[in-house]
Each structure stands twice: as C-alpha cells, then as structure tokens.
Coordinates of C-alpha atoms and ligand atoms in Angstrom, one line a residue:
X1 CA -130.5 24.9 -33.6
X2 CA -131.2 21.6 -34.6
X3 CA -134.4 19.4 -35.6
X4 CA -135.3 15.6 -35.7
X5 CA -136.3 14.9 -39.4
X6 CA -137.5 11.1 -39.9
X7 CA -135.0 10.4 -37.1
X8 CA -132.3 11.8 -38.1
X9 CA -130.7 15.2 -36.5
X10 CA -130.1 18.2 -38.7
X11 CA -128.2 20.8 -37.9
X12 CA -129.6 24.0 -39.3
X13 CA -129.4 28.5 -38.6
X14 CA -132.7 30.2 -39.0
X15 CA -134.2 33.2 -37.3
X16 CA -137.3 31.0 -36.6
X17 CA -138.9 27.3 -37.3
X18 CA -142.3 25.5 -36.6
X19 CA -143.4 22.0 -37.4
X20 CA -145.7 21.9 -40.4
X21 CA -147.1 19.0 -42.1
X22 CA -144.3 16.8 -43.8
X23 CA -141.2 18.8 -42.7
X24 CA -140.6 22.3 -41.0
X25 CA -141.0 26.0 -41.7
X26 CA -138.3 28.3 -41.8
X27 CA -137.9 31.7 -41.3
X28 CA -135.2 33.9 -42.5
X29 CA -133.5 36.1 -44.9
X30 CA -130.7 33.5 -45.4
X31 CA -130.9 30.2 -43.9
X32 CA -128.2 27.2 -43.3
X33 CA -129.2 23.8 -43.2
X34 CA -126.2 21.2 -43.2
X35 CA -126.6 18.0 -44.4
X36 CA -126.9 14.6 -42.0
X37 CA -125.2 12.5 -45.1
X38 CA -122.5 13.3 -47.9
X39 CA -124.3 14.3 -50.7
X40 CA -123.6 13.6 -54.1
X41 CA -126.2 14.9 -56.4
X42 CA -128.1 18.5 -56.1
X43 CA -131.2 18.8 -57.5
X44 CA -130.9 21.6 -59.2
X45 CA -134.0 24.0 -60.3
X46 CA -133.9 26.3 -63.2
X47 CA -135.4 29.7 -62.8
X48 CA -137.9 29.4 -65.9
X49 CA -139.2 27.1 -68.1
X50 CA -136.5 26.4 -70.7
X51 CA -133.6 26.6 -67.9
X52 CA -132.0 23.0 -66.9
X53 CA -133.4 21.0 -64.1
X54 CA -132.2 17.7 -63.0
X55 CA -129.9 16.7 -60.7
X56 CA -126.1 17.2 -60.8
X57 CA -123.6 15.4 -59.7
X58 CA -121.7 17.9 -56.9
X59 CA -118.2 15.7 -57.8
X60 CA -118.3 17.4 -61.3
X61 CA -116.8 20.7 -62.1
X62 CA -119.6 23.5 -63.6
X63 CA -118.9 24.7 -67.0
X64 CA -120.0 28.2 -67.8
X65 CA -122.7 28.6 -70.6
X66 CA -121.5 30.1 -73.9
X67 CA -122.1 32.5 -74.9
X68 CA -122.4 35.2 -72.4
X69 CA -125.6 37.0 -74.4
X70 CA -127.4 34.0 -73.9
X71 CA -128.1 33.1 -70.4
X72 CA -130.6 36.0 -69.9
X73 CA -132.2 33.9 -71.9
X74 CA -131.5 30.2 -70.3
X75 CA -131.7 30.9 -66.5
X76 CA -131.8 33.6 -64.2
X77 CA -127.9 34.9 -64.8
X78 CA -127.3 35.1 -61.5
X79 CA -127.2 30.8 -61.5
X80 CA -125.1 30.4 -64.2
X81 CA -122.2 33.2 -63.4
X82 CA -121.5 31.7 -60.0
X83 CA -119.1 28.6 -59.7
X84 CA -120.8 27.4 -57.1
X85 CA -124.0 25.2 -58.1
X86 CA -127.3 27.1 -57.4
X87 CA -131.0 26.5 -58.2
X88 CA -134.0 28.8 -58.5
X89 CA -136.3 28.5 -55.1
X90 CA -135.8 25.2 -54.4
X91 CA -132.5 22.6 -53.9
X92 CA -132.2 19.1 -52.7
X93 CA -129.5 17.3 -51.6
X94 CA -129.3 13.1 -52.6
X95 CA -126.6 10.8 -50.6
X96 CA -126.3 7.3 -52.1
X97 CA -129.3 5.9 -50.2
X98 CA -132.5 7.5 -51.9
X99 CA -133.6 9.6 -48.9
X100 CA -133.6 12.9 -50.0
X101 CA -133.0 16.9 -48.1
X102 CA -135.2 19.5 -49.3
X103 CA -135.2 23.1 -49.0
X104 CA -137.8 25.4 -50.8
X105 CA -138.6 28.9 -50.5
X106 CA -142.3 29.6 -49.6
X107 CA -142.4 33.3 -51.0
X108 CA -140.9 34.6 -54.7
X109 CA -137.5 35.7 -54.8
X110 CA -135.2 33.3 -53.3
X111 CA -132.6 31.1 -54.6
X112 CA -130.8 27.9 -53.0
X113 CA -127.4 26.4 -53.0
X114 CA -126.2 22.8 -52.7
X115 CA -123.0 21.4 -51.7
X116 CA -121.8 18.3 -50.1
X117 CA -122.6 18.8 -46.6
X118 CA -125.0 22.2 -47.0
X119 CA -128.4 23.7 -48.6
X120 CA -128.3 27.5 -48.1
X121 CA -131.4 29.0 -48.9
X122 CA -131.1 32.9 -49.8
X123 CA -133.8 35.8 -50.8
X124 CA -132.6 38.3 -53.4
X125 CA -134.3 40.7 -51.1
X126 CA -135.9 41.2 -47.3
X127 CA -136.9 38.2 -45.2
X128 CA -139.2 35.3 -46.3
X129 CA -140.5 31.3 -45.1
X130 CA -138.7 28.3 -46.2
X131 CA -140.0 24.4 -46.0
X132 CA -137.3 21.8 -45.1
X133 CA -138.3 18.0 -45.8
X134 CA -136.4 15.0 -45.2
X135 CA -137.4 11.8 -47.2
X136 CA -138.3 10.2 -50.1
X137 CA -138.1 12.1 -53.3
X138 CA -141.9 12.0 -54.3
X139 CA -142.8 12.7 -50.9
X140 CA -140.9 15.6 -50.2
X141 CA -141.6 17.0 -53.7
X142 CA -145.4 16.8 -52.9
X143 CA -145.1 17.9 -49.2
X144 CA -143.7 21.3 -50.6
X145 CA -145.6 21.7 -53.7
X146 CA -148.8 21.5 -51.2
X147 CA -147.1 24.7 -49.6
X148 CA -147.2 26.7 -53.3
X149 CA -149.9 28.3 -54.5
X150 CA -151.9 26.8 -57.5
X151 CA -154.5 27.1 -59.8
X152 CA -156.1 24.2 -62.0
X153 CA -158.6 25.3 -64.1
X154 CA -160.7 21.7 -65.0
X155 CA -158.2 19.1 -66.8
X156 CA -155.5 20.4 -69.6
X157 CA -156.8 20.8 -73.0
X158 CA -155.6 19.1 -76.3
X159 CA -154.2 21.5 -78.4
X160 CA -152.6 22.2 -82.2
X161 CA -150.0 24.3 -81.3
X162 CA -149.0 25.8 -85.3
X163 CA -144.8 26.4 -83.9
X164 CA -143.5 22.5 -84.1
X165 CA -144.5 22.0 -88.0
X166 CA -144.7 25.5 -89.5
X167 CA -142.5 27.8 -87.4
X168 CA -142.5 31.5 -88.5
X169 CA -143.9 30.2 -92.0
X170 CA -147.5 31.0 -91.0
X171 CA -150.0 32.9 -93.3
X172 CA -154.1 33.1 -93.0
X173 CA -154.2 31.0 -96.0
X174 CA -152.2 28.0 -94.3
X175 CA -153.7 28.3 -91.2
X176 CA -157.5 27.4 -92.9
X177 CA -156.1 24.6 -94.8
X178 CA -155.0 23.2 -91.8
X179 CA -158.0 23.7 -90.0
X180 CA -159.7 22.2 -92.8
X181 CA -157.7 18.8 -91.9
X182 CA -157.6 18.8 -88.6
X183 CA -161.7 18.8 -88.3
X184 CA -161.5 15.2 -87.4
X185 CA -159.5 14.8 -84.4
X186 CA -160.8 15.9 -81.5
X187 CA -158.8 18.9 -80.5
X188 CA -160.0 21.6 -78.5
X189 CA -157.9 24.7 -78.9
X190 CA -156.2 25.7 -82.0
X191 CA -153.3 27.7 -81.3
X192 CA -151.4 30.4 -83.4
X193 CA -148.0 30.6 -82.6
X194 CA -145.3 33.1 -83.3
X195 CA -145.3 34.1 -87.3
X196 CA -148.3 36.4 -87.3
X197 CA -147.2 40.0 -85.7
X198 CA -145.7 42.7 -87.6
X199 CA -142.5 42.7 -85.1
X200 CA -141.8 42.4 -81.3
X201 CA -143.6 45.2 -79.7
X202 CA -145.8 45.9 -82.2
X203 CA -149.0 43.5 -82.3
X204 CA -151.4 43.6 -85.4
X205 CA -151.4 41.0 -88.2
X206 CA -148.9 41.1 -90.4
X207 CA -149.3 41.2 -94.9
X208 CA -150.0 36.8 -94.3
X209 CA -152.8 37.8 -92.5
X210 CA -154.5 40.0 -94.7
X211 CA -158.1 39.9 -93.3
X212 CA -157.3 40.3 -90.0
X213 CA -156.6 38.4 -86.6
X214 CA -160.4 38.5 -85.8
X215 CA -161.1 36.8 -88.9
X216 CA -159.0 34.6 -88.5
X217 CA -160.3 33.6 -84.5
X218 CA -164.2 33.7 -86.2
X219 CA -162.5 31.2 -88.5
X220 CA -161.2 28.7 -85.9
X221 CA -164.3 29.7 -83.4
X222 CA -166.6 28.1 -86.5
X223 CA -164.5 24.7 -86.3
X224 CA -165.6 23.9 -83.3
X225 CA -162.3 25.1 -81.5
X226 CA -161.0 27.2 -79.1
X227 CA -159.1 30.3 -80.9
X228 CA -155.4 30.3 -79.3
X229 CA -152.7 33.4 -79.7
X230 CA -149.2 33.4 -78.9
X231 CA -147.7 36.5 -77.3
X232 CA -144.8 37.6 -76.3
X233 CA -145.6 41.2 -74.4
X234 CA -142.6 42.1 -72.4
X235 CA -140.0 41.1 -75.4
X236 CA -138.9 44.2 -77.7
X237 CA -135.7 44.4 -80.4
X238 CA -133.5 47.3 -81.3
X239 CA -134.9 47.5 -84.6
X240 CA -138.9 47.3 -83.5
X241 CA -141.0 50.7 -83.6
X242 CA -142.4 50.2 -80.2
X243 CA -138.5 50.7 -78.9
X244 CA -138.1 53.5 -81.2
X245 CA -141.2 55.1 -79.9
X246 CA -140.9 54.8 -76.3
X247 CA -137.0 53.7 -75.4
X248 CA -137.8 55.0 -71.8
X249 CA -139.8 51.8 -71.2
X250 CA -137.0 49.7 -71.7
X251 CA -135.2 47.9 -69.0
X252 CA -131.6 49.6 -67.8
X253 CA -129.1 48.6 -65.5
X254 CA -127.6 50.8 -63.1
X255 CA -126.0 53.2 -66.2
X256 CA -128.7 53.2 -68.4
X257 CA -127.7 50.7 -70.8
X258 CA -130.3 48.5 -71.8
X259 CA -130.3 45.1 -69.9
X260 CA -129.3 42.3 -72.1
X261 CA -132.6 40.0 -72.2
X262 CA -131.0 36.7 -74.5
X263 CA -130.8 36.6 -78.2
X264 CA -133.5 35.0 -80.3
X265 CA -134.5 35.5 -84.4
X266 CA -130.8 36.3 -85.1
X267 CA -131.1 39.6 -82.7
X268 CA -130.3 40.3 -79.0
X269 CA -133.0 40.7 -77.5
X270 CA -134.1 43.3 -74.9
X271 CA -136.9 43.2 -72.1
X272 CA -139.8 46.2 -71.3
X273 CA -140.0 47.3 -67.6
X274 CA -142.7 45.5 -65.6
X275 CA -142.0 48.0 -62.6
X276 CA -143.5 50.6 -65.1
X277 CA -147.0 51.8 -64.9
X278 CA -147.0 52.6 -68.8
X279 CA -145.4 48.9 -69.2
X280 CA -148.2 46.8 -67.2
X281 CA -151.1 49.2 -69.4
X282 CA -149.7 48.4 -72.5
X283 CA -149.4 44.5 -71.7
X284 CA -152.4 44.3 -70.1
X285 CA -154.0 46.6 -73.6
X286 CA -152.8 43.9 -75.4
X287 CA -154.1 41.3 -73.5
X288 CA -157.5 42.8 -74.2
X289 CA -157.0 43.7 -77.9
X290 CA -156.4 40.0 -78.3
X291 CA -159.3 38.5 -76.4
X292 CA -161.2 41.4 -78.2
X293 CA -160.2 39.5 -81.5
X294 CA -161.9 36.6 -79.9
X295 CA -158.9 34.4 -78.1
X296 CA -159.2 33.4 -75.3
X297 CA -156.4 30.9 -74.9
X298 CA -153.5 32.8 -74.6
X299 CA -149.7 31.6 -74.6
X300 CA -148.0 34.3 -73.2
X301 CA -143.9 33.7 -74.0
X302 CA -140.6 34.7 -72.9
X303 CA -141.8 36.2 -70.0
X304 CA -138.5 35.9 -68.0
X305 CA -138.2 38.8 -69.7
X306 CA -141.0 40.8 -67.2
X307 CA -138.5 39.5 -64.4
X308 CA -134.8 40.0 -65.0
X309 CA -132.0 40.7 -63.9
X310 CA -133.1 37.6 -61.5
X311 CA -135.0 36.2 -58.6
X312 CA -134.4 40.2 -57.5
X313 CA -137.1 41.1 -59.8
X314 CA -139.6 38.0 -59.1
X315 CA -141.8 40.2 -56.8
X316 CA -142.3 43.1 -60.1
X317 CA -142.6 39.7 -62.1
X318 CA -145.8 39.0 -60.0
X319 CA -147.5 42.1 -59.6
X320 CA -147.3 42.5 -63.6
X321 CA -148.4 39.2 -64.4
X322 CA -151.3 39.4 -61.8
X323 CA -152.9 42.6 -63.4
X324 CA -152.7 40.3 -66.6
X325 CA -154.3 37.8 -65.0
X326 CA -157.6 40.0 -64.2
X327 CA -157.8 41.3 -67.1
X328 CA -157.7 37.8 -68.4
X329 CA -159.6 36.1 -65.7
X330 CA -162.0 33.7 -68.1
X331 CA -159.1 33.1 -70.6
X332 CA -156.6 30.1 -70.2
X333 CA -152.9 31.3 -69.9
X334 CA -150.0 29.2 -70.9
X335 CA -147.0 30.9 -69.1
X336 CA -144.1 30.2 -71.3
X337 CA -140.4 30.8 -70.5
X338 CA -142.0 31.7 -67.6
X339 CA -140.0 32.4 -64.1
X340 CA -141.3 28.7 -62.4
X341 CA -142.2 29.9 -59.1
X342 CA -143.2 33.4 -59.5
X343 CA -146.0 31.6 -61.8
X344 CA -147.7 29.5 -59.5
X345 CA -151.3 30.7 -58.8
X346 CA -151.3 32.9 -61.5
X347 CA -151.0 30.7 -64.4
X348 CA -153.4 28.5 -65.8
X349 CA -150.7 25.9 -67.4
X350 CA -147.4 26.4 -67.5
X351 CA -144.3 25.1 -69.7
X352 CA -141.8 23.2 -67.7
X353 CA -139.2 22.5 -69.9
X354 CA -137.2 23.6 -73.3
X355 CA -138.6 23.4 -76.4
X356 CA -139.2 20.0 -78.3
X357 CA -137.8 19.6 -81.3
X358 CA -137.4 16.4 -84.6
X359 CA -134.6 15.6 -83.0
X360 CA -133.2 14.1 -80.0
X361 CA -130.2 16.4 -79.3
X362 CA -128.3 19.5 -80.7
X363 CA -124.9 17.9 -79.7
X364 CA -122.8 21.4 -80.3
X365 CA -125.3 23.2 -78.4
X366 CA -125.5 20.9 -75.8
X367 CA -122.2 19.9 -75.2
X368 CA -119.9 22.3 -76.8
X369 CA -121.4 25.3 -75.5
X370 CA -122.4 24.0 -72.3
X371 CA -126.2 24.5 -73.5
X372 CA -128.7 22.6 -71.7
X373 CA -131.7 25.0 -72.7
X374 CA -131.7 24.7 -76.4
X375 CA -134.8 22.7 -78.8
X376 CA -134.6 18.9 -78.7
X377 CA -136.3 16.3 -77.3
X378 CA -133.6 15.0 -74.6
X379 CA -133.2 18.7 -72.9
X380 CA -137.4 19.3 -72.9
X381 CA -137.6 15.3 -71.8
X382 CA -135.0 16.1 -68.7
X383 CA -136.4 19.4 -67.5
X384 CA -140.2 18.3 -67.7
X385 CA -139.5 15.2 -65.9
X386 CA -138.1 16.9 -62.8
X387 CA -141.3 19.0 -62.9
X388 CA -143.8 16.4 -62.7
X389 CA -144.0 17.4 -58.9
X390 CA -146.0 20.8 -60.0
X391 CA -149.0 18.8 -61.3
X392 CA -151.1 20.0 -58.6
X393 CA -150.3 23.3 -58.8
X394 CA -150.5 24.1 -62.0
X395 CA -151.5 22.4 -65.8
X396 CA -147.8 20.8 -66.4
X397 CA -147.3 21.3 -70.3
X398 CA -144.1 18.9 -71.3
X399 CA -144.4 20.5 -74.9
X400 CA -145.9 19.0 -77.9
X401 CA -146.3 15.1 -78.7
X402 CA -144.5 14.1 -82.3
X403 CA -147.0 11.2 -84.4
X404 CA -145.0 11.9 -87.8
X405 CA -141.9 10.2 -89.0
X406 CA -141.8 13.2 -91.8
X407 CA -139.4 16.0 -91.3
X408 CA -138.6 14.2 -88.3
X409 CA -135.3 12.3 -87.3
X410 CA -136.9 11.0 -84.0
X411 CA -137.2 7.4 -83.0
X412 CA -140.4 6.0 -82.5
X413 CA -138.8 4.8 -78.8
X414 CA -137.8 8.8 -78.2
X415 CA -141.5 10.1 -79.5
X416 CA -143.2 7.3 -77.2
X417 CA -141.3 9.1 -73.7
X418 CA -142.7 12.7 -75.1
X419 CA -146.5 10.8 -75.5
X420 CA -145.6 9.4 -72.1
X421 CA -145.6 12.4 -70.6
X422 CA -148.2 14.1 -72.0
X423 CA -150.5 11.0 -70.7
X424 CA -149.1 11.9 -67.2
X425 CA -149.6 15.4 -67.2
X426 CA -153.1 15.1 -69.2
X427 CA -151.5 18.1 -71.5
X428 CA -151.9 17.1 -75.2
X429 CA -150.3 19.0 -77.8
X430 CA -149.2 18.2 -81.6
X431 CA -148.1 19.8 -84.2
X432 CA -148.2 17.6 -86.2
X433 CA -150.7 18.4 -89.7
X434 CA -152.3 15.1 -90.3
X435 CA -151.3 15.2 -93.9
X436 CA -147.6 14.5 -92.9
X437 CA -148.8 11.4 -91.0
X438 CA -149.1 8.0 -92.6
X439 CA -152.2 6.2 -91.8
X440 CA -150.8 4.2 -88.8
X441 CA -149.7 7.7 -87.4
X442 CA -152.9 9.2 -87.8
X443 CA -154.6 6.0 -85.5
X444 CA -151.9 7.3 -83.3
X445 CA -152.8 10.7 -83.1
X446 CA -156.5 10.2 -82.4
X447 CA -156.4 7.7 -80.0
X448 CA -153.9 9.7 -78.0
X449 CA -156.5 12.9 -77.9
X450 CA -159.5 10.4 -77.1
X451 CA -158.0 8.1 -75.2
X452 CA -157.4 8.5 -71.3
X453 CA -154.6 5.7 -70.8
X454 CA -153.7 5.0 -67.1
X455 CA -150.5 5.9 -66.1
X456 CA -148.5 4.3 -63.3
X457 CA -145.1 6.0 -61.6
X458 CA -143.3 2.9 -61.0
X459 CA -140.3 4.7 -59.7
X460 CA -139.8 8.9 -60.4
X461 CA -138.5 8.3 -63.3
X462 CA -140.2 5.1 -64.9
X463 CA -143.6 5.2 -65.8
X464 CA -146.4 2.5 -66.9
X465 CA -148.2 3.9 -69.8
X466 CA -151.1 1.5 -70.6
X467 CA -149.2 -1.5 -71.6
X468 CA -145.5 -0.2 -72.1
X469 CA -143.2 0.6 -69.6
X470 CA -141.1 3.9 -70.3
X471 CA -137.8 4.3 -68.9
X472 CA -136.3 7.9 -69.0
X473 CA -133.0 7.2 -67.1
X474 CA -131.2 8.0 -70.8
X475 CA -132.4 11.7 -70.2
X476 CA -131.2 11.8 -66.3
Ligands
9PG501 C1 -141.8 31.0 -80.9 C2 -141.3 29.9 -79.9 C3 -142.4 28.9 -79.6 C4 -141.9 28.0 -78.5 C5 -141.4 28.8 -77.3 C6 -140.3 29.8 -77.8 O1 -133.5 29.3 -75.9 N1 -133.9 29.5 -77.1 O2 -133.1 29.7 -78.0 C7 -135.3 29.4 -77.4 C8 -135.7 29.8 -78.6 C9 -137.0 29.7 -78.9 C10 -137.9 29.3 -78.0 C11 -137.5 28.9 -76.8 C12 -136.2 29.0 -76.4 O3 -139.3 29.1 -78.3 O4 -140.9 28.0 -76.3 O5 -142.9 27.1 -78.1 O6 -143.6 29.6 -79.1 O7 -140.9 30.6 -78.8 O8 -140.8 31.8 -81.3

C-alpha cells in the first residue's frame, strides 16, 4: 500500500493503517515503510536512559562497543550486536532538506531500523500499533509523543542530589553538615544517593549510618525538605547475601547461567527476575520499607536491569514497575537507567541521558572503546537533547547543573548548556555543596532554583535562555 504524507507518496507494508492526527497508524508485527528521499542521518533512540541517542550519519560504518560485558549495561544488546543501525521504539529518517520520516511503536516491545531508503519497525514479540509522521522534526516528535502515555505530577522539583560531589563517600555525619549548608537555597528534595546500603540486594544502612535511615529522613524532613533515597532493587552481585540466599531469583538464559546485566563498582553485575512473583514482592517490600523510613522521593536506578535481555522483556519490565508504582502511588519516582519507553505513564520523572560528570569527555571511553554511554558532560548533553520531545510525557531530568569551578575541569561555556537545559526541562538538580562555590557561584546557584528564566527553542538544537543564546551543535 501506499499513503499521501504532506504530499508526498510513501510506499509502506502493514497489516492495517488509519489516519490519525499528525501522521497514520500502523498495524503490524513487522512493518516496512520506504523512504520518499535518500536519507542520510537515522535518528537513533537508545533503549534506556544512559544509551546514545542522536542522529547518525547512515554513510558511516558502526563500531561495536567494547567491551562485550558492558552493553547490558549501555543499551538493550540486541542494538549494539547487529551491524545494521537500530534504535529502541522509535527511528527517523533525515534527507538533506529538514523534513523528517518518523516511525514509532505505540505499545512496549518494539524496536526500529533505519537505512537509506527504509524504516522497519519490528516487535520482539506478537503484534502491536505504530505511528508514521512526515515533517518537521519538532512536529513529528510532538505528534507521536501525544500518542505515549504520560504522567506529570505538578512541575519538576529542585533537588540536592548527594552522587555528583560525594560519590560512594557518604556517612550520616556528612550528610547533616551538608544539610546544615544548604538551609539557604531553596531546594526542595534532598536526595541520598548510592553510598548508604550494606550491598546490592541487601537494603539497611550501612556502619556510616549508624542511627539509622529513618533518622536520618526525620533529619532532612526537619529542614524543611523532601527526604529522597536512591535504589537500585533489581541489581544484585555475585558476592551479595541476597544472591547467596536466594540464587533461584536470579535472571538465566536458556542454560541457566546467569544473564550478564553490565559491570559497575569493579564487579559484573547481574539482574533479579521481574517475571518472578517472589522478585516483584521483594521490590515492592522494599519500596515500602523505604517510604516507611519516611522517603518519599524515590530514585529508583539501573532498572534496565528488571527488563533484559531486551525490548523482549519490556512487557515483564512494565507489569513489575507498575506494582511498584501502587505501592508507591503518593511518592515521586525518578526512573533511572530506565528502559525509555516502557517508562512512560509509570514514572514520575525520568533520566534521559548518561551521567554528568566535571568533565566534558572521557576521550578513551568514548572514542577508543566505542563508548557513548559513559559520565561526562558531552554524552549526558547529547542524549538529553534528543529527549527534549518527552517533556509532556514525563518530568525530563537532563542530570544535575555544575555552579563550582572546584574539583571541576568544566568550562563555564560547557556548565551554562547543562543549566540550559535544566531551565527547559524545569528539572533542577546540583550537587554541588555551597562551600565549594565561590561567592559569585553561589549568586549562581540560587538564582537558578528561584528564578524561572524564559526559554526560547530557536531551532531543536539552539535555545534562548534569558539573555544568552546556547548553541549545542558541538554535542550533535
Ligand atoms: C550511583 C549512580 C548515580 C547516577 C546513576 C548511576 O554506564 N556506567 O558505567 C554507569 C555507571 C554509573 C552510573 C550510570 C552509568 O550511575 O546514573 O546518577 O545514582 O548510579 O551509583
């Protein structure tokens, strides 16, 4: 068959198709739609939140990420074995005019693949809906993100996230001094990141928290501020007790051998089974242990993890994360390494790119492995940006804003696109301890959590912030 889109005839094979507002709806377990120009670039979506997603040139040969034990970890694996250049639910095909060809799945589950004269949209399993646009880029971008589902609890919050200063170096003792100095600044939520479990798996404070996580929450709670806990339920180790007690709950493939789920804190990693009964309990026991310490902002993290090997186990993914989600219905989630898609409707913000860092790139990472996934401020820059379209489905967190110029080998230029995004999204983070800043960084910091200044797309990927113009073509 064939349809008229914004004049223009495409060719396409489906099982079935209707008009809908902005484009057409698809049906089909695989569909074909072949391109009316050459296409050069592919917009190319990552499966979760760290994974790349920009748009690649189709002339340029695909270099395998390195190594291997990684990828669970940077994409859904399926992606980055194949030669052939694939994205997670969504492709787009861009000629050398700026009209752009969309193709995004409608239901969980499905991944798409661009090449010059063809988008092939594919569910891992059974039949589901597609939407096919033809158009500008913002426009067809916002046509199918209407489609999704969505959830946006009031506007984003502004948050001290404890990850980008301290790390793992967290102890109760550190956490009330800070608290102490951030009294000032009008943050809402104070967030405890990774540092304060006893291991993966196994969730009580560990000895740097010696009176307690509820303590600790009361603490925060008495600031003023919204207690925040970070959370990684479906993650486990070799050496953590949880595995040792109940190995049965860990993910297999087809021979029984646990499924490689990345490799993080100098340790591959492995993943708990979401299609478990016993799993879902214990995540959604943990959910409530924390909110029982008094939480109620919750970053839940390298959830990928509930959802591998792929988009074939996005449906699992869902049902998991839904129980979570009424047991957690007056809590704010932040998804995190979170399957994009899958998320929508269920989470209350959502990360959309790789994890900032105090510098602009980890060259050997990058380049020499072929890692596009990895901390620092160019990859989290480049993912978040080709997110921006999300913004009405869900709260768009670009990762935290950097104020300091300690510890930090940023450029004030480089910090100001991060800011400028965090403006755009309404999603303001720091970690940044206002001791570290210098007097001019702290004016910084507080007008940017006080301040609402307008922002103005001038093109997708310029934007008017306030005065100053920000131009992120060095991240495209
Ligand atoms: C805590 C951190 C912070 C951070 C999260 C997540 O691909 N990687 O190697 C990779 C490592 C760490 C990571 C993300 C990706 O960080 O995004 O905000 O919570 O966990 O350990």
């Amino acid at each position: 068959m064939r349809v008229s889109l914004g004049g223009v005839e495409v060719p396409l094979e489906a099982e079935a198709l209707e008009p809908v507002e902005g484009g057409f709806r698809l049906l089909g377990k695989e569909v074909r739609v072949y391109s009316p120009f050459p296409a050069r670039a592919f917009f190319r979506h990552g499966w979760q939140s760290w994974s790349l997603t920009a748009w690649v040139d189709l002339r340029e040969a695909k270099r395998p990420l390195f190594p291997e034990a990684r990828r669970p970890q940077a994409d859904d694996p399926f992606l980055l074995g194949s030669s052939a250049w694939w994205g997670s639910g969504v492709g787009a095909l861009k000629g050398s005019g700026d009209q752009v060809l969309l193709l995004g799945a409608l239901g969980v589950g499905a991944r798409v693949r661009g090449e010059e004269d063809l988008l092939l949209g594919r569910y891992a399993d059974g039949e589901g809906e597609w939407f096919l646009a033809y158009g500008g880029e913002a426009e067809v971008f916002a046509a199918y993100s209407r489609l999704l589902p969505g959830r946006l609890p009031g506007r984003p919050p502004r948050v001290f996230c404890t990850w980008y200063s301290h790390y793992t170096g967290i102890s109760e003792a550190l956490l009330l001094a800070l608290l102490e100095e951030i009294g000032d600044y009008p943050f809402e939520v104070f967030q405890v990141d990774d540092g304060w479990q006893r291991a993966l798996g196994d969730w009580e404070a560990n000895e740097k928290f010696p009176r307690g996580m509820a303590f600790l929450a009361e603490a925060i709670r008495r600031k003023g501020l919204r207690p925040g806990l970070w959370l990684a339920p479906f993650l486990v180790t070799a050496d953590s007790p949880l595995y040792r007690k109940r190995p049965e709950w860990v993910l297999r493939d087809q021979e029984g051998r646990p499924l490689p789920a990345g490799f993080n804190w100098g340790k591959p990693l492995l993943a708990l089974d979401a299609g478990k009964e016993e799993v879902v309990e214990f995540a959604v026991e943990l959910l409530r242990k924390a909110m029982g310490w008094g939480y109620d902002y919750l970053k839940l993290d390298f959830l990928y993890a509930a959802a591998l090997p792929g988009a074939e186990g996005e449906r699992r993914y869902r049902e998991a994360l839904g129980r979570l989600r009424q047991v957690a219905e007056g809590a704010y989630l932040l998804f995190c390494g979170a399957p994009v898609l899958a998320s929508l409707g269920l989470a209350d913000g959502l990360r959309v790119g790789p994890d900032v860092a105090p510098y602009w790139d980890n060259e050997d990472r990058s380049h020499f492995l072929a890692d596009p996934t990895g901390p620092g401020l160019k990859n989290a820059l480049r993912a978040s940006l080709h997110r921006l379209w999300l913004s009405e489905n869900v709260h768009v967190d670009p990762d935290v804003a950097y104020f300091r110029t300690r510890f930090n080998l940023l450029r004030p230029e480089e910090m100001r696109l991060q800011e400028g995004l965090a403006h755009l999204t309404g999603f303001k983070a720091t970690s940044d301890p206002p001791s570290w800043l210098l007097p001019e960084e702290r004016a910084r910091l507080l007008a940017f959590l006080s301040q609402e200044v307008p922002v103005r797309r001038l093109s997708p990927y310029r934007l008017q912030v306030g005065e100053e113009v920000l131009d992120y073509a060095c991240v495209l």
